[in-house]
PDB file of C-alpha atoms in Angstrom:
ATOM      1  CA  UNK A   1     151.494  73.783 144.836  1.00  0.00           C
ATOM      2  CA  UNK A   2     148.501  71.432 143.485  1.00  0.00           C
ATOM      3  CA  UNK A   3     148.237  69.794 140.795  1.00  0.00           C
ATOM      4  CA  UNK A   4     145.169  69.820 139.186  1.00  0.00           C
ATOM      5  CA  UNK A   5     143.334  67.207 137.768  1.00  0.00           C
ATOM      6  CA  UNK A   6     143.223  66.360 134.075  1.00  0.00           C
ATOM      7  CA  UNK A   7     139.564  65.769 133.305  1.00  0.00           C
ATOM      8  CA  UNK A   8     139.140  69.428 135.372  1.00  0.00           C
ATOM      9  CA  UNK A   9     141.564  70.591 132.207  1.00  0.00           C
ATOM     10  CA  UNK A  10     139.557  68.663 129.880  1.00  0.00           C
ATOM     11  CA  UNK A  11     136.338  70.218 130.784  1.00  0.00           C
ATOM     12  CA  UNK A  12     137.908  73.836 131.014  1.00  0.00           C
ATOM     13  CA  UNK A  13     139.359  73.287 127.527  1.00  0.00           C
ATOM     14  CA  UNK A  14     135.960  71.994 126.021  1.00  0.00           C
ATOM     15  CA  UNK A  15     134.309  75.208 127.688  1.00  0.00           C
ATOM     16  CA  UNK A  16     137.014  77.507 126.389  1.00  0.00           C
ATOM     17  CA  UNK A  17     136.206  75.668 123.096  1.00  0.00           C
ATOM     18  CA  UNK A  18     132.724  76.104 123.154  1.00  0.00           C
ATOM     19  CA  UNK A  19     133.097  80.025 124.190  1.00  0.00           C
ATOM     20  CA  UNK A  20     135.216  80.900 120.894  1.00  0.00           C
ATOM     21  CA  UNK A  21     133.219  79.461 118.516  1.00  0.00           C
ATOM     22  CA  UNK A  22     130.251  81.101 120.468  1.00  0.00           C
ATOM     23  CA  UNK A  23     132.298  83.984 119.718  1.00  0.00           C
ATOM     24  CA  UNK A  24     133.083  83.702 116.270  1.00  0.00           C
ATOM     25  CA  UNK A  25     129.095  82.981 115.056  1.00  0.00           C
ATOM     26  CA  UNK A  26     128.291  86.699 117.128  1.00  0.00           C
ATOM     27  CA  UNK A  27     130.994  87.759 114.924  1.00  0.00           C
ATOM     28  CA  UNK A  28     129.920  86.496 112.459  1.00  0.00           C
ATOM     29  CA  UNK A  29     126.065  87.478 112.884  1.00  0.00           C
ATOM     30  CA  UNK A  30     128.249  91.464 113.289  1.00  0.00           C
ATOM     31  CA  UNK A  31     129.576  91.245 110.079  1.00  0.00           C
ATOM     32  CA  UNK A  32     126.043  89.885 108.387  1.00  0.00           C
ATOM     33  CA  UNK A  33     124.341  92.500 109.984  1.00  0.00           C
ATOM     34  CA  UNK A  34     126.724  95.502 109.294  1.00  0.00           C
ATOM     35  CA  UNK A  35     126.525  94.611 105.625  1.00  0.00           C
ATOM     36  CA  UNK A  36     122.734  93.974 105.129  1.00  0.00           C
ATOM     37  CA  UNK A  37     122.204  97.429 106.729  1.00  0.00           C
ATOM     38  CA  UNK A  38     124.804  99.449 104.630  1.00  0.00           C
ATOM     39  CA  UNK A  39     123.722  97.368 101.408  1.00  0.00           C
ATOM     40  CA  UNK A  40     119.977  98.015 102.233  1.00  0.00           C
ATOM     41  CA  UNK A  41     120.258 101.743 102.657  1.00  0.00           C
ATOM     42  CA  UNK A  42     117.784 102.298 100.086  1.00  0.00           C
ATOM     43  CA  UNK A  43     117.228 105.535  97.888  1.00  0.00           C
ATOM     44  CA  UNK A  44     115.942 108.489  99.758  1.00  0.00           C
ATOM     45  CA  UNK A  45     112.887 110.153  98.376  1.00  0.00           C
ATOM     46  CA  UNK A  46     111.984 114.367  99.656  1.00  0.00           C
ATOM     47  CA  UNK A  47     108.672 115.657  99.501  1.00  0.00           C
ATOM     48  CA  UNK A  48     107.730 119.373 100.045  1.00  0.00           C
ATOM     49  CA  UNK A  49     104.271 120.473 101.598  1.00  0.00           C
ATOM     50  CA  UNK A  50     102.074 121.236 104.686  1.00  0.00           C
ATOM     51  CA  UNK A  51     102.342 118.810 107.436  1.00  0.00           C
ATOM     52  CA  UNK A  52      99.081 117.626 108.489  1.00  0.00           C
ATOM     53  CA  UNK A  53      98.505 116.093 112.209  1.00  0.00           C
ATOM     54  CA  UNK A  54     100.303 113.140 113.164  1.00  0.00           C
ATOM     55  CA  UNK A  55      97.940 110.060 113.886  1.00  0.00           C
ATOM     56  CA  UNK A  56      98.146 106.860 116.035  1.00  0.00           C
ATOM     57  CA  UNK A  57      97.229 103.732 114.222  1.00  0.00           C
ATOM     58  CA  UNK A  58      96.901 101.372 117.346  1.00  0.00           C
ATOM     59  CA  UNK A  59      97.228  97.675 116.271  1.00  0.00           C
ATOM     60  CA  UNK A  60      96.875  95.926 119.872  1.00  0.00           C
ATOM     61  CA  UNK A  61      96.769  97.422 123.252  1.00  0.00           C
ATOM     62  CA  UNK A  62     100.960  97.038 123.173  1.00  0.00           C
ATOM     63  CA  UNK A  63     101.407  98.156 119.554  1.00  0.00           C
ATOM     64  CA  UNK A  64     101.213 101.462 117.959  1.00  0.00           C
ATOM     65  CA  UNK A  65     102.481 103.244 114.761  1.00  0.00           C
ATOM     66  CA  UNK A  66     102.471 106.575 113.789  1.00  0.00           C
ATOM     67  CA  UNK A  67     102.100 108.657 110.161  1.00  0.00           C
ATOM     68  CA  UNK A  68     101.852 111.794 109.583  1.00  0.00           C
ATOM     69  CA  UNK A  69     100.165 113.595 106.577  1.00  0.00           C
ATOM     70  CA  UNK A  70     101.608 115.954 103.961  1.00  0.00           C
ATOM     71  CA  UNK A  71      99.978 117.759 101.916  1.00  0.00           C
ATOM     72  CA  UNK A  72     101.883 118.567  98.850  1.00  0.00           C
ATOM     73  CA  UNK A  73     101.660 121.672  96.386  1.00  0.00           C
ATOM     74  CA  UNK A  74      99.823 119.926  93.446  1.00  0.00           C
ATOM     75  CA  UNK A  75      96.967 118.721  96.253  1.00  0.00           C
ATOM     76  CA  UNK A  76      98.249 115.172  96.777  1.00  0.00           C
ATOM     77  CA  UNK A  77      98.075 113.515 100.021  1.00  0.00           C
ATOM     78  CA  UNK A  78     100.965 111.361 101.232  1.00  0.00           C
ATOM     79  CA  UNK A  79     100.608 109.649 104.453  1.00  0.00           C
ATOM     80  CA  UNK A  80     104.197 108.500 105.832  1.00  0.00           C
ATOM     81  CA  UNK A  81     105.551 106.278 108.404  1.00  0.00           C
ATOM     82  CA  UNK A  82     107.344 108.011 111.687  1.00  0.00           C
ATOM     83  CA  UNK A  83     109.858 105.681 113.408  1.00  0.00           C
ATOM     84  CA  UNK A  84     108.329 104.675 116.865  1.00  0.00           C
ATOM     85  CA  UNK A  85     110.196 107.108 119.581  1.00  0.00           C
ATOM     86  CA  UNK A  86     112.155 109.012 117.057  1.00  0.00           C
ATOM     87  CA  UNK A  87     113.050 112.311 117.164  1.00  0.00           C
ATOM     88  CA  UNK A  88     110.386 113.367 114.387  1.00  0.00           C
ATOM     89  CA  UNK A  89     108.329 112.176 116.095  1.00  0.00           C
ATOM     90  CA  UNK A  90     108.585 114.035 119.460  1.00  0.00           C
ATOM     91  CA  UNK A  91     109.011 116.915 117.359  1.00  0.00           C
ATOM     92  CA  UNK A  92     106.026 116.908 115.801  1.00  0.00           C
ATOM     93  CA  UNK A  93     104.305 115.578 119.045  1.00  0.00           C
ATOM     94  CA  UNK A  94     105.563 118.651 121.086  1.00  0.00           C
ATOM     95  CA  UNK A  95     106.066 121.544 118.340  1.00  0.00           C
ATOM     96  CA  UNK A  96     103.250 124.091 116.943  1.00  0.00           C
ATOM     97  CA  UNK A  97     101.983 123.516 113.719  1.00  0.00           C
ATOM     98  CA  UNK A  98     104.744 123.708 111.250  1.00  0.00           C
ATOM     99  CA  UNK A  99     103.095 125.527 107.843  1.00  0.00           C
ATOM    100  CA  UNK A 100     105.735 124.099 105.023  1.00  0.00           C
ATOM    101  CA  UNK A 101     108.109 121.220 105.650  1.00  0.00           C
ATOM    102  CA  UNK A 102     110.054 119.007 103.570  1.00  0.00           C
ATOM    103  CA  UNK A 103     110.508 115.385 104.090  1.00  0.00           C
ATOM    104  CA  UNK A 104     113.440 112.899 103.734  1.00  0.00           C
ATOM    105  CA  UNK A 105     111.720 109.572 103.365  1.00  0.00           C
ATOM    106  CA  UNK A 106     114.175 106.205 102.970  1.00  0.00           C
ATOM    107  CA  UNK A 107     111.739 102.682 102.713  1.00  0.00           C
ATOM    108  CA  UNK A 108     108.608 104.502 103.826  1.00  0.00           C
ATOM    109  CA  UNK A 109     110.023 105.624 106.883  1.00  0.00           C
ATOM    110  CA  UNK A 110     110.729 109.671 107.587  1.00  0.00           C
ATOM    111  CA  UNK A 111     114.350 109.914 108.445  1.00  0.00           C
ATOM    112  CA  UNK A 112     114.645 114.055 108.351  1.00  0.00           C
ATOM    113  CA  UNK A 113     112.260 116.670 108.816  1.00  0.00           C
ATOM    114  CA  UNK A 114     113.301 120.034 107.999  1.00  0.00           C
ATOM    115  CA  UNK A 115     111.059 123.463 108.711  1.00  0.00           C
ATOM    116  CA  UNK A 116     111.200 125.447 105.561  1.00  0.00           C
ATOM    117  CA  UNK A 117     110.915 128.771 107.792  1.00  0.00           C
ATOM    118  CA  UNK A 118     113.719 128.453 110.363  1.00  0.00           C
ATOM    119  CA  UNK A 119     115.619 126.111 108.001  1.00  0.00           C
ATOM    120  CA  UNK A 120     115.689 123.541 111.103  1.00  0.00           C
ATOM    121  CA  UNK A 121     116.637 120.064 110.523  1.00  0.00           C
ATOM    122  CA  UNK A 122     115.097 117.245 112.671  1.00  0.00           C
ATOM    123  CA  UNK A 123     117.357 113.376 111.865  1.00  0.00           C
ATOM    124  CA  UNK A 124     116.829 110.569 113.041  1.00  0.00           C
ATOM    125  CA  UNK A 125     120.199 108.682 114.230  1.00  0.00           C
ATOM    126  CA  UNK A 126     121.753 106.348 111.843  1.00  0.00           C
ATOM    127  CA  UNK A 127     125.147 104.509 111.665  1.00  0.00           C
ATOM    128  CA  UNK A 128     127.447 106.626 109.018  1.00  0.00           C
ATOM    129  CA  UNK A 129     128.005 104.039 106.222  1.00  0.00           C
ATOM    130  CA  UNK A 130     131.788 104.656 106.670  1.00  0.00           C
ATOM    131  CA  UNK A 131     131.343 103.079 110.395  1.00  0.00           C
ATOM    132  CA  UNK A 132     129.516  99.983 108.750  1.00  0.00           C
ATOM    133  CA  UNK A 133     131.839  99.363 106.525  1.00  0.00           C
ATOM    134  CA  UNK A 134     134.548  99.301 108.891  1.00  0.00           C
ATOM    135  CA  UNK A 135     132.853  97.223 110.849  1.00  0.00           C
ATOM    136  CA  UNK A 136     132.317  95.161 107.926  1.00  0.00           C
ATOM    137  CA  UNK A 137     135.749  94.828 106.983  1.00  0.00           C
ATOM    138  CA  UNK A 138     137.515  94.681 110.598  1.00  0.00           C
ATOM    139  CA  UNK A 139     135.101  91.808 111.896  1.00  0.00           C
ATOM    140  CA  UNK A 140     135.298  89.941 108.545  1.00  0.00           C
ATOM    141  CA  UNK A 141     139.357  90.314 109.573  1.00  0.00           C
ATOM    142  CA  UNK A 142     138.652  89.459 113.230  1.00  0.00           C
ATOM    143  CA  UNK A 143     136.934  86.227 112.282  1.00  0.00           C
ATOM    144  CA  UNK A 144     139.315  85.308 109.518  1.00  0.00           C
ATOM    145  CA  UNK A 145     142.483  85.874 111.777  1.00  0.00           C
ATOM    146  CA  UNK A 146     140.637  83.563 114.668  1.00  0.00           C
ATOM    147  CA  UNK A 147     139.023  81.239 112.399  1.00  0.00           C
ATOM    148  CA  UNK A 148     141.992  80.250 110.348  1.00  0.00           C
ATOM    149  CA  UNK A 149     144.242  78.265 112.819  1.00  0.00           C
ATOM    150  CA  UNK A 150     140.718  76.456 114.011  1.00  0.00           C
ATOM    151  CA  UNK A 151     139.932  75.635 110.618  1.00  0.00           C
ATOM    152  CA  UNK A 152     143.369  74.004 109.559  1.00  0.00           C
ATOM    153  CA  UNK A 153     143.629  72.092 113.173  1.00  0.00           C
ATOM    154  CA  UNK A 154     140.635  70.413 112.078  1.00  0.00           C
ATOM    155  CA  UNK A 155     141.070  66.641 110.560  1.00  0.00           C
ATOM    156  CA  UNK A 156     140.575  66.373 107.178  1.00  0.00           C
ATOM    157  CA  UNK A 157     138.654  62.676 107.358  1.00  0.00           C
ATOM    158  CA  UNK A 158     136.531  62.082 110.531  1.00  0.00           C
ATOM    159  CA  UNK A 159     138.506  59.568 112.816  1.00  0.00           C
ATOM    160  CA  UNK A 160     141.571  60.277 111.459  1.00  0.00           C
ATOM    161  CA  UNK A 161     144.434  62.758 112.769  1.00  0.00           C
ATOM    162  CA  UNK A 162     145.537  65.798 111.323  1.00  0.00           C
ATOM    163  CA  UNK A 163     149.376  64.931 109.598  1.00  0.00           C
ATOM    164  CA  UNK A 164     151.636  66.860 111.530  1.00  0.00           C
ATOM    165  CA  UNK A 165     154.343  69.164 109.762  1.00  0.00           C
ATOM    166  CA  UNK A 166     157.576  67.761 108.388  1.00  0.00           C
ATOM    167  CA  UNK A 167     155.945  64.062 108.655  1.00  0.00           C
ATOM    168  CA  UNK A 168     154.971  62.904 104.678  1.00  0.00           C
ATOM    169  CA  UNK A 169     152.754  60.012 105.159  1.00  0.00           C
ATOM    170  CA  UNK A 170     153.518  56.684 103.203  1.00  0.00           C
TER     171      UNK A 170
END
């Protein structure tokens, strides 16, 4: 059997080192995310009306965006934001000319489309805010539970050694 050779073990261990706390900041940048995106689900606006066509607004040869017009009953005119391959949109692309629609819109976007005649209901996929918060809460656990023994190995004045247990200094 070899032996192997202690700086090998040394570098192995500063790798392994290196790979947990990369770990722990993508946790980390998990749990940030997660709980931006259920505290930012903003307040969801619906609009009745007749749909108008939807229109390309080309910004460079590589970026495009897409709105779509809606008429509503009292005459006003709301143009509104489609998410970029969304399922609104392809409906809309591919579908006949929907008379009366209502609109879901959340932060200017349209996240549901439903046709007032067939009572159809176009979404666009979103995480359930019961899934973000559990993600929330189990990463922030995650990172706790593999931060914690990190955090108290660490020495509490640079240069000097953490005290060991049972051992009172004098």
């Amino acid at each position: 059997m070899e032996r192997s050779h202690p700086a090998a073990d040394s570098a192995f261990f500063a790798a392994s080192h290196w790979g947990c706390l990369l770990f722990l900041a993508v946790l980390a940048i998990v749990i940030v995310g997660s709980a931006v995106r259920l505290l930012r689900q903003g307040e969801v606006n619906s609009y009745e009306g007749t749909l108008g066509a939807v229109e390309v607004l080309q910004r460079s040869p590589r970026q495009a965006s897409y709105r779509v017009t809606l008429e509503r009953d009292d005459g006003e005119l709301l143009s509104l934001r489609l998410l970029n391959q969304g399922r609104v949109l392809a409906y809309l692309r591919s579908a006949p000319a929907t008379p009366r629609a209502q609109l879901e819109v959340r932060d200017g976007v349209v996240r549901n489309l439903t046709i007032l005649e067939r009572a159809e209901t176009i979404a666009e996929r979103e995480a359930p805010s019961l899934l973000l918060a559990a993600t929330t809460a189990l990463s922030l656990v995650l990172l706790a539970a593999l931060a914690w023994p990190m955090l108290r190995a660490r020495p509490v004045l640079p240069g000097r050694p953490p005290a060991l247990r049972g051992e009172e200094e004098e």
